[in-house]
Tab-separated table of C-alpha atoms and ligand atoms in Angstrom:
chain	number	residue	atom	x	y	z
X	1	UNK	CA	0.000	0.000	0.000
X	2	UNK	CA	1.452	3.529	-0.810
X	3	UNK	CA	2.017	5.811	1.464
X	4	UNK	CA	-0.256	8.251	-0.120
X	5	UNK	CA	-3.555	5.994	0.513
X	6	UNK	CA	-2.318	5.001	3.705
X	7	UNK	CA	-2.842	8.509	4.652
X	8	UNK	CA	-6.088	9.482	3.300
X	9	UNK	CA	-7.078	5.723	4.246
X	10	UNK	CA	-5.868	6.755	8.284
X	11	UNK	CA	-7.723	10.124	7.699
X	12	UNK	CA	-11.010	8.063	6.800
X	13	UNK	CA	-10.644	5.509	8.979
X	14	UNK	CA	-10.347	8.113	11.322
X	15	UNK	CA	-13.449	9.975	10.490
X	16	UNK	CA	-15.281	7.084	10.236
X	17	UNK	CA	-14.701	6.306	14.139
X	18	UNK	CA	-14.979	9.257	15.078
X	19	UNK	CA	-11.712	10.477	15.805
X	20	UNK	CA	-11.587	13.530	14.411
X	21	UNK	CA	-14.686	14.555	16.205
X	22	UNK	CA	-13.045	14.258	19.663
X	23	UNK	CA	-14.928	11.489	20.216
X	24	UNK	CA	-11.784	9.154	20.862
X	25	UNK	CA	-11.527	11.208	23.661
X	26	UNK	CA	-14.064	12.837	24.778
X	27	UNK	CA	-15.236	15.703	26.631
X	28	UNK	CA	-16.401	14.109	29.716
X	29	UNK	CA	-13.003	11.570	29.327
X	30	UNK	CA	-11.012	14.572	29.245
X	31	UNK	CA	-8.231	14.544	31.864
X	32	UNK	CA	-8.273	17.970	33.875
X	33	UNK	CA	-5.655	20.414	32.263
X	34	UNK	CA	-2.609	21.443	34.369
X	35	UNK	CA	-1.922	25.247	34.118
X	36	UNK	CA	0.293	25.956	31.428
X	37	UNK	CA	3.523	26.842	33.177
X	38	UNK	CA	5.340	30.155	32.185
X	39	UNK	CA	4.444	32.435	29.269
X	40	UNK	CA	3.809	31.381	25.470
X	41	UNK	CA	5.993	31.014	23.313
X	42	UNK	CA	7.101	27.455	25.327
X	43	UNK	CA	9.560	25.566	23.708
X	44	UNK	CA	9.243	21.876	23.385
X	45	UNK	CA	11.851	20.035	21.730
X	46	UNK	CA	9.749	16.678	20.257
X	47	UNK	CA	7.980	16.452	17.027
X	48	UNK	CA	4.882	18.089	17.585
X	49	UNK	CA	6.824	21.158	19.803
X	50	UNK	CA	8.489	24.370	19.270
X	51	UNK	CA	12.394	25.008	18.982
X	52	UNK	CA	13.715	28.522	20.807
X	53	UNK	CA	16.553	29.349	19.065
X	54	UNK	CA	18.786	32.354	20.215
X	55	UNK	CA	20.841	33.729	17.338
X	56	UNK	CA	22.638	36.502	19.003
X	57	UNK	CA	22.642	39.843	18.287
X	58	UNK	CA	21.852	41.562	14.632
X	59	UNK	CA	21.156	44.977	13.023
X	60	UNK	CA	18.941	43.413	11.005
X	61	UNK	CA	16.338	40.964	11.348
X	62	UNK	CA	18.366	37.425	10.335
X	63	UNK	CA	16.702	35.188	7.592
X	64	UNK	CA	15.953	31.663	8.857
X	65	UNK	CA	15.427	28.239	6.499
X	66	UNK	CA	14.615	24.552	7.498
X	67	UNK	CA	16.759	22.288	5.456
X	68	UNK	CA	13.595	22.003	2.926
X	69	UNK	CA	14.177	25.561	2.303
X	70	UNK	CA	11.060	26.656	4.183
X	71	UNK	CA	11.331	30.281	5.592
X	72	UNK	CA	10.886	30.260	10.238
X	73	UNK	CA	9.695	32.700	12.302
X	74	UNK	CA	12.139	34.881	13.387
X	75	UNK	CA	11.324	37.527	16.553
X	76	UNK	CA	13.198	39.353	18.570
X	77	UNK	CA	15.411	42.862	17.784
X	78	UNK	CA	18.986	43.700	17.197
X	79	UNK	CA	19.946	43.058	20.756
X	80	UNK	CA	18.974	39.603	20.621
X	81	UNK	CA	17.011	37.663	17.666
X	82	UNK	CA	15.206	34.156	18.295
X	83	UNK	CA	14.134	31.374	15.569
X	84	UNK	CA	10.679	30.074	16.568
X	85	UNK	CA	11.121	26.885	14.581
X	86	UNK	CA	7.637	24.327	14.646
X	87	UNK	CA	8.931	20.677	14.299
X	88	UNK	CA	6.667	18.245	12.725
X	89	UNK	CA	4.958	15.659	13.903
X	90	UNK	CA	6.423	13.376	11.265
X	91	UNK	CA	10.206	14.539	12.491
X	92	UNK	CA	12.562	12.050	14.031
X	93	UNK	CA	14.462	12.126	17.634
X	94	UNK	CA	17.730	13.480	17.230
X	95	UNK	CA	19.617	16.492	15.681
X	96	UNK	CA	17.747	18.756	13.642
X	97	UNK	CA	19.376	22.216	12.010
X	98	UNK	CA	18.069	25.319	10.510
X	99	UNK	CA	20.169	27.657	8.198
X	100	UNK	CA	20.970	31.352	9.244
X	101	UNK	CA	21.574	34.163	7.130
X	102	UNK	CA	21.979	37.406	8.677
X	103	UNK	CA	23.163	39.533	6.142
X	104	UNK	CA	26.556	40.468	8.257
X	105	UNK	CA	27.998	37.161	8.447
X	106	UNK	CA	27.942	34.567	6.542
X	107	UNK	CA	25.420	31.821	6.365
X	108	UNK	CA	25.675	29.482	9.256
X	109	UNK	CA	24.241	26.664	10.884
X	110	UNK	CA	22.361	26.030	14.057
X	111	UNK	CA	21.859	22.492	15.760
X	112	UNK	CA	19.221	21.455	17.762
X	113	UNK	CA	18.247	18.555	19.500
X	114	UNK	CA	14.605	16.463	18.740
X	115	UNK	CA	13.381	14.473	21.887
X	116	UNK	CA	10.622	12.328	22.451
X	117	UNK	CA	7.567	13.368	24.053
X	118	UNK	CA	4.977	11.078	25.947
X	119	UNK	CA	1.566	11.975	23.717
X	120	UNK	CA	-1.355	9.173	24.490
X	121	UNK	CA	-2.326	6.345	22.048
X	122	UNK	CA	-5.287	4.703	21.143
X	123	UNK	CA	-5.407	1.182	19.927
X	124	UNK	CA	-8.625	0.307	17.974
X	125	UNK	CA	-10.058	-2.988	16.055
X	126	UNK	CA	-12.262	-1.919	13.113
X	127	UNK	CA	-13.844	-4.342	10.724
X	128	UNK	CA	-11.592	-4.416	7.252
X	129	UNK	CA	-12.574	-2.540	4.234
X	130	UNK	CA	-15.675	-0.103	6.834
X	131	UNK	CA	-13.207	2.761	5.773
X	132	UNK	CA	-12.937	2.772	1.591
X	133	UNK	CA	-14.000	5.964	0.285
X	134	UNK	CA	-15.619	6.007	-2.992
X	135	UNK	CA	-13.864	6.801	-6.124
X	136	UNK	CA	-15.622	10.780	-5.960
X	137	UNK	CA	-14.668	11.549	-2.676
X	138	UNK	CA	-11.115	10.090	-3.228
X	139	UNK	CA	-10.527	12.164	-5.982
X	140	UNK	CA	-12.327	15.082	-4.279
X	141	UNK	CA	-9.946	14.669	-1.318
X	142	UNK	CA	-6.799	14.918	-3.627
X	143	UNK	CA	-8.087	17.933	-5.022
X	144	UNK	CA	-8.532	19.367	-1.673
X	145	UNK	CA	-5.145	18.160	-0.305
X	146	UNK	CA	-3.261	19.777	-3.001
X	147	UNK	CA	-5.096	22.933	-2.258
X	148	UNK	CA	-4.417	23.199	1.482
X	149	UNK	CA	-0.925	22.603	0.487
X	150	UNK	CA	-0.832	25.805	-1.303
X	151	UNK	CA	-2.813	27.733	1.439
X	152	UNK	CA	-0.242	25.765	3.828
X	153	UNK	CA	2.898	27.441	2.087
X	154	UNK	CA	1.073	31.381	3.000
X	155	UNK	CA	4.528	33.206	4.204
X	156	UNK	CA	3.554	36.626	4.738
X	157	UNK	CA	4.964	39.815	6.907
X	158	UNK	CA	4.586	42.235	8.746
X	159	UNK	CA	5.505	39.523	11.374
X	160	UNK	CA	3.915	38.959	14.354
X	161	UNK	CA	4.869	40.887	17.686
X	162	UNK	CA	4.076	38.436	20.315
X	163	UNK	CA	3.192	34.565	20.175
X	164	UNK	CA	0.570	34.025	22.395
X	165	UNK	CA	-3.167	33.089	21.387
X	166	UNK	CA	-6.096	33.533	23.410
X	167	UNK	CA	-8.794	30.236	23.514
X	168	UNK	CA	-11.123	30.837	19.735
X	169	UNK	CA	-13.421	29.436	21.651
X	170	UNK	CA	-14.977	28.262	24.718
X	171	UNK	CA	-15.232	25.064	25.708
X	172	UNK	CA	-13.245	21.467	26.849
X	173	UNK	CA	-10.550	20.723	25.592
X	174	UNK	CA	-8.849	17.433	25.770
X	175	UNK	CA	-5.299	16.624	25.186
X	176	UNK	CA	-5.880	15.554	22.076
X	177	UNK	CA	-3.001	17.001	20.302
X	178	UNK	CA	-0.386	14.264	19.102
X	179	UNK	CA	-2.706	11.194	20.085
X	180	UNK	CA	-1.232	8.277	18.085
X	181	UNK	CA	-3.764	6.128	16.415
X	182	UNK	CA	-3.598	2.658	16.032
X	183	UNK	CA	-5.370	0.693	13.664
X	184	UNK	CA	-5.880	-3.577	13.601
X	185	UNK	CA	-1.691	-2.815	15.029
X	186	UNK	CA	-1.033	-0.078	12.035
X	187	UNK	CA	-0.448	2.869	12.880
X	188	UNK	CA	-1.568	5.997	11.406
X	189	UNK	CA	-0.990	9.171	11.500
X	190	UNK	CA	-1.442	11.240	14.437
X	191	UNK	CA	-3.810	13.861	15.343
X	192	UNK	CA	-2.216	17.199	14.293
X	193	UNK	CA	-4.765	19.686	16.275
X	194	UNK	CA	-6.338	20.342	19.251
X	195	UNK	CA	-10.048	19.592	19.863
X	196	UNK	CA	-12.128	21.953	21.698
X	197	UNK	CA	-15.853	20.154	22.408
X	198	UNK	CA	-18.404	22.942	22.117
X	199	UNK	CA	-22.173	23.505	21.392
X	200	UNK	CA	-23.332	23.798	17.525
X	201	UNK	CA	-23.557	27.857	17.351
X	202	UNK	CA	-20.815	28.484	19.869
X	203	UNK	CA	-18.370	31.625	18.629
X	204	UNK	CA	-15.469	30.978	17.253
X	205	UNK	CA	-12.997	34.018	17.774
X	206	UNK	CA	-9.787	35.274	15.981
X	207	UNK	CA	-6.996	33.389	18.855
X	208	UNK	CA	-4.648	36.318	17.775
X	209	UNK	CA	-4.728	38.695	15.214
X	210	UNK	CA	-4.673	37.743	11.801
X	211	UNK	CA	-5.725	38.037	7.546
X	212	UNK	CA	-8.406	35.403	6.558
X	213	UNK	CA	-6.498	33.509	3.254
X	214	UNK	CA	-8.905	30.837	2.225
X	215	UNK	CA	-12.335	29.467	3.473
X	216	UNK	CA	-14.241	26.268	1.938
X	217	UNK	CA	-16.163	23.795	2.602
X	218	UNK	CA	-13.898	20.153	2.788
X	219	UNK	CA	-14.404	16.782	2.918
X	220	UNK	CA	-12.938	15.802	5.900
X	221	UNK	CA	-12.620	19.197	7.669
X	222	UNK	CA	-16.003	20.629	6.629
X	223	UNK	CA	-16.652	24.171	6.829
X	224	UNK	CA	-12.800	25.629	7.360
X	225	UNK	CA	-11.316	29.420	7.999
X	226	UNK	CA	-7.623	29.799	7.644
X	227	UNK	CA	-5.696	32.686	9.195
X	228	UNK	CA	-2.462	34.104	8.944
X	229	UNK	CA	-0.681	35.830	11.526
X	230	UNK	CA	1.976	36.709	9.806
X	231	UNK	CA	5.530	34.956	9.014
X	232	UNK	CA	4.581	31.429	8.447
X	233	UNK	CA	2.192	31.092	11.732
X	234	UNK	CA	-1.363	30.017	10.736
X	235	UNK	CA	-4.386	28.808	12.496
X	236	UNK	CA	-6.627	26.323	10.876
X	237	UNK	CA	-10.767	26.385	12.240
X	238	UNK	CA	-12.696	23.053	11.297
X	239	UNK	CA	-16.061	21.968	11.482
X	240	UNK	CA	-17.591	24.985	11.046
X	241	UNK	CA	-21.567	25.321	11.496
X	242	UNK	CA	-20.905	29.008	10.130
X	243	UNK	CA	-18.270	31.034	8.160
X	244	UNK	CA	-19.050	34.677	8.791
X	245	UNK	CA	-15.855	35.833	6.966
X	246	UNK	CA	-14.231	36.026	3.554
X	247	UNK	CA	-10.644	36.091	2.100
X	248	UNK	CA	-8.745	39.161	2.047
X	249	UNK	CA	-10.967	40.411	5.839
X	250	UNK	CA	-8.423	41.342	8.735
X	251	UNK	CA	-9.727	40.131	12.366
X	252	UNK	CA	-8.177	41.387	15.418
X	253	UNK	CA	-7.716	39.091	18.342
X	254	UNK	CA	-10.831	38.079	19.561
X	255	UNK	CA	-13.429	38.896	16.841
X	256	UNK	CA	-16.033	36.215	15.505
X	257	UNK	CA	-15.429	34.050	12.482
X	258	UNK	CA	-17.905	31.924	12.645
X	259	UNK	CA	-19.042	29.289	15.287
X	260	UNK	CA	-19.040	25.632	15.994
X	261	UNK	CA	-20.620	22.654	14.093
X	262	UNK	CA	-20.265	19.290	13.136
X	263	UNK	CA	-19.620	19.620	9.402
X	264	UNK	CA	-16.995	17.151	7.688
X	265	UNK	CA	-16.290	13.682	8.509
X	266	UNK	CA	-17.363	13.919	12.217
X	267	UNK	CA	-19.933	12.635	15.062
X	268	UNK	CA	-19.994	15.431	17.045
X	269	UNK	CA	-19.837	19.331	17.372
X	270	UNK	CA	-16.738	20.487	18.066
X	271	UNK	CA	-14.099	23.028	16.595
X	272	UNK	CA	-10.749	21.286	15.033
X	273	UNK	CA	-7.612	23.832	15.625
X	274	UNK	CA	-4.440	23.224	14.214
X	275	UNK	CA	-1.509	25.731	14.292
X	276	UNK	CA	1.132	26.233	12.054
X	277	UNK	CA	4.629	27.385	11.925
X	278	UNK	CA	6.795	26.900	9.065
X	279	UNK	CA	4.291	24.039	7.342
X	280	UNK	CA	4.608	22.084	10.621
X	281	UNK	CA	1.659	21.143	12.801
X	282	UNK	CA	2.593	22.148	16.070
X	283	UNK	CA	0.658	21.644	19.913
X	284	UNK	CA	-1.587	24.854	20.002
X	285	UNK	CA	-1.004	24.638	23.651
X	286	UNK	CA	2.500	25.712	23.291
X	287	UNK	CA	0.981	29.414	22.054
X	288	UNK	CA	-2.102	29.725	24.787
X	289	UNK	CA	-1.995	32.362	27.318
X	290	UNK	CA	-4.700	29.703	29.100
X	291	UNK	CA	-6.670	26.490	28.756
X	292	UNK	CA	-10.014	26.734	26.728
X	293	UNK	CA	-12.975	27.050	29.297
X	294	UNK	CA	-16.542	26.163	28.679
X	295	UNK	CA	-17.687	29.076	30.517
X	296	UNK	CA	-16.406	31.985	28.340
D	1	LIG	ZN1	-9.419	17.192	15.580
């Protein structure tokens, strides 16, 4: 089996147990949160986590690449500049590097070290062949996955001046970020947001301020809003019961952009957020100020 139908065959299978509605773990399953220690950003060096990288001092605002040639977040000022670098899920323990180029010196590297981190796994039995999709909505699902890749690759400035990110919504959230799926003993791939369980009609809420660059309607993620903050950090809203914004609209922190549903390949209302930094997933948890609550 290739790896590319192994994927959208994990996504399905997925979907079709209910995964990506939360319902692998849900609300009233959800272990209580412990307070997120210190302020956001927080680094966490595992796939999944965020890499604080000091660069020194600059007059100018150093350029930053992953070895794939994607551009990082860079923050900071000429005293001291710092490379907020996502790591993927898919990345391996052990050294990792990004490329700096400050304009003064000449390009260098930086090493960093991947860890593991502890996220929870579920093991599940499902009946053989429940999870085929048919040829339409295979071929619609390509379609859409070659789109978000595009929307994924959004690099834009000015960049952002702080990384922190208020709740988009209110509600329970379990730690659902990084749960490993197993299927009959395969695994698949892991879940690459965090799932906040929520009423149908619930607001959903700019987490930080940001340019809407795409909205749609997807298979799998149903009703969608992207934003970008700015410098390769996006946020990713599924499941939407209602879009109440367009491409091109500007949102400060806090302001609606739709609200909660059930729409896409789920059970169950809730709102799907993933967060991006450089094309990588990364735990939205790492960027919170505080823990969703469901009385907001
Ligand atoms: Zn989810």
């Amino acid at each position: 089996m290739s790896l590319q139908r192994r994927t959208w065959l994990s996504q399905a299978a997925a979907a079709a147990w209910g995964l990506t509605a939360g319902a692998g773990m849900p609300a009233h399953a959800a272990k209580a949160q412990a307070p997120l220690a210190g302020a956001p950003p927080r680094q966490r060096l595992a796939p999944g986590g965020i890499a604080l990288l000091a660069l020194g001092p600059a007059g100018r605002r150093p350029e930053v690449r992953t070895p794939a040639g994607v551009p990082v977040l860079v923050t900071g000022d000429s005293r001291q500049w710092t490379a907020v670098v996502g790591i993927p899920l898919s990345a391996a323990a052990g050294e990792a590097q990004v490329q700096v180029l400050s304009g003064e010196q000449d390009a260098r590297v930086v090493r960093y070290r991947i860890g593991r981190h502890a996220y929870a796994e579920q093991r599940l039995t499902v009946a053989p062949g429940h999870v085929e999709l048919s040829p339409e909505n295979l071929a619609r699902h390509e379609r859409e996955r070659a789109h978000q890749a595009q929307v994924i690759a959004t690099f834009s400035q000015p960049w952002p001046e702080r990384l922190a990110m208020r709740p988009p919504v209110g509600g329970v959230a379990s730690s659902s970020f990084g749960l490993r799926r197993v299927f009959n003993g395969q695994p698949r791939s892991p879940h690459s947001g965090m799932d906040i369980a929520a009423a149908t009609g619930t607001p959903v809420t700019a987490p930080v301020a940001g340019r809407v660059i795409d909205t749609g309607d997807y298979f799998f993620n149903g009703q969608t809003v992207w934003l970008d903050h700015g410098g390769g950090w996006l946020s990713m809203m599924c499941h939407l019961s209602a879009i109440d914004v367009k491409p091109g609209d500007d949102l400060k922190v806090g302001e609606r952009l739709g609200a909660v549903g059930a729409t896409g390949r789920v059970t169950g209302p809730h709102l799907h957020w993933s967060v991006m930094l450089n094309r990588a997933s990364i735990d939205p948890a790492l960027l919170l100020f505080e823990w969703p609550q469901a009385s907001r």
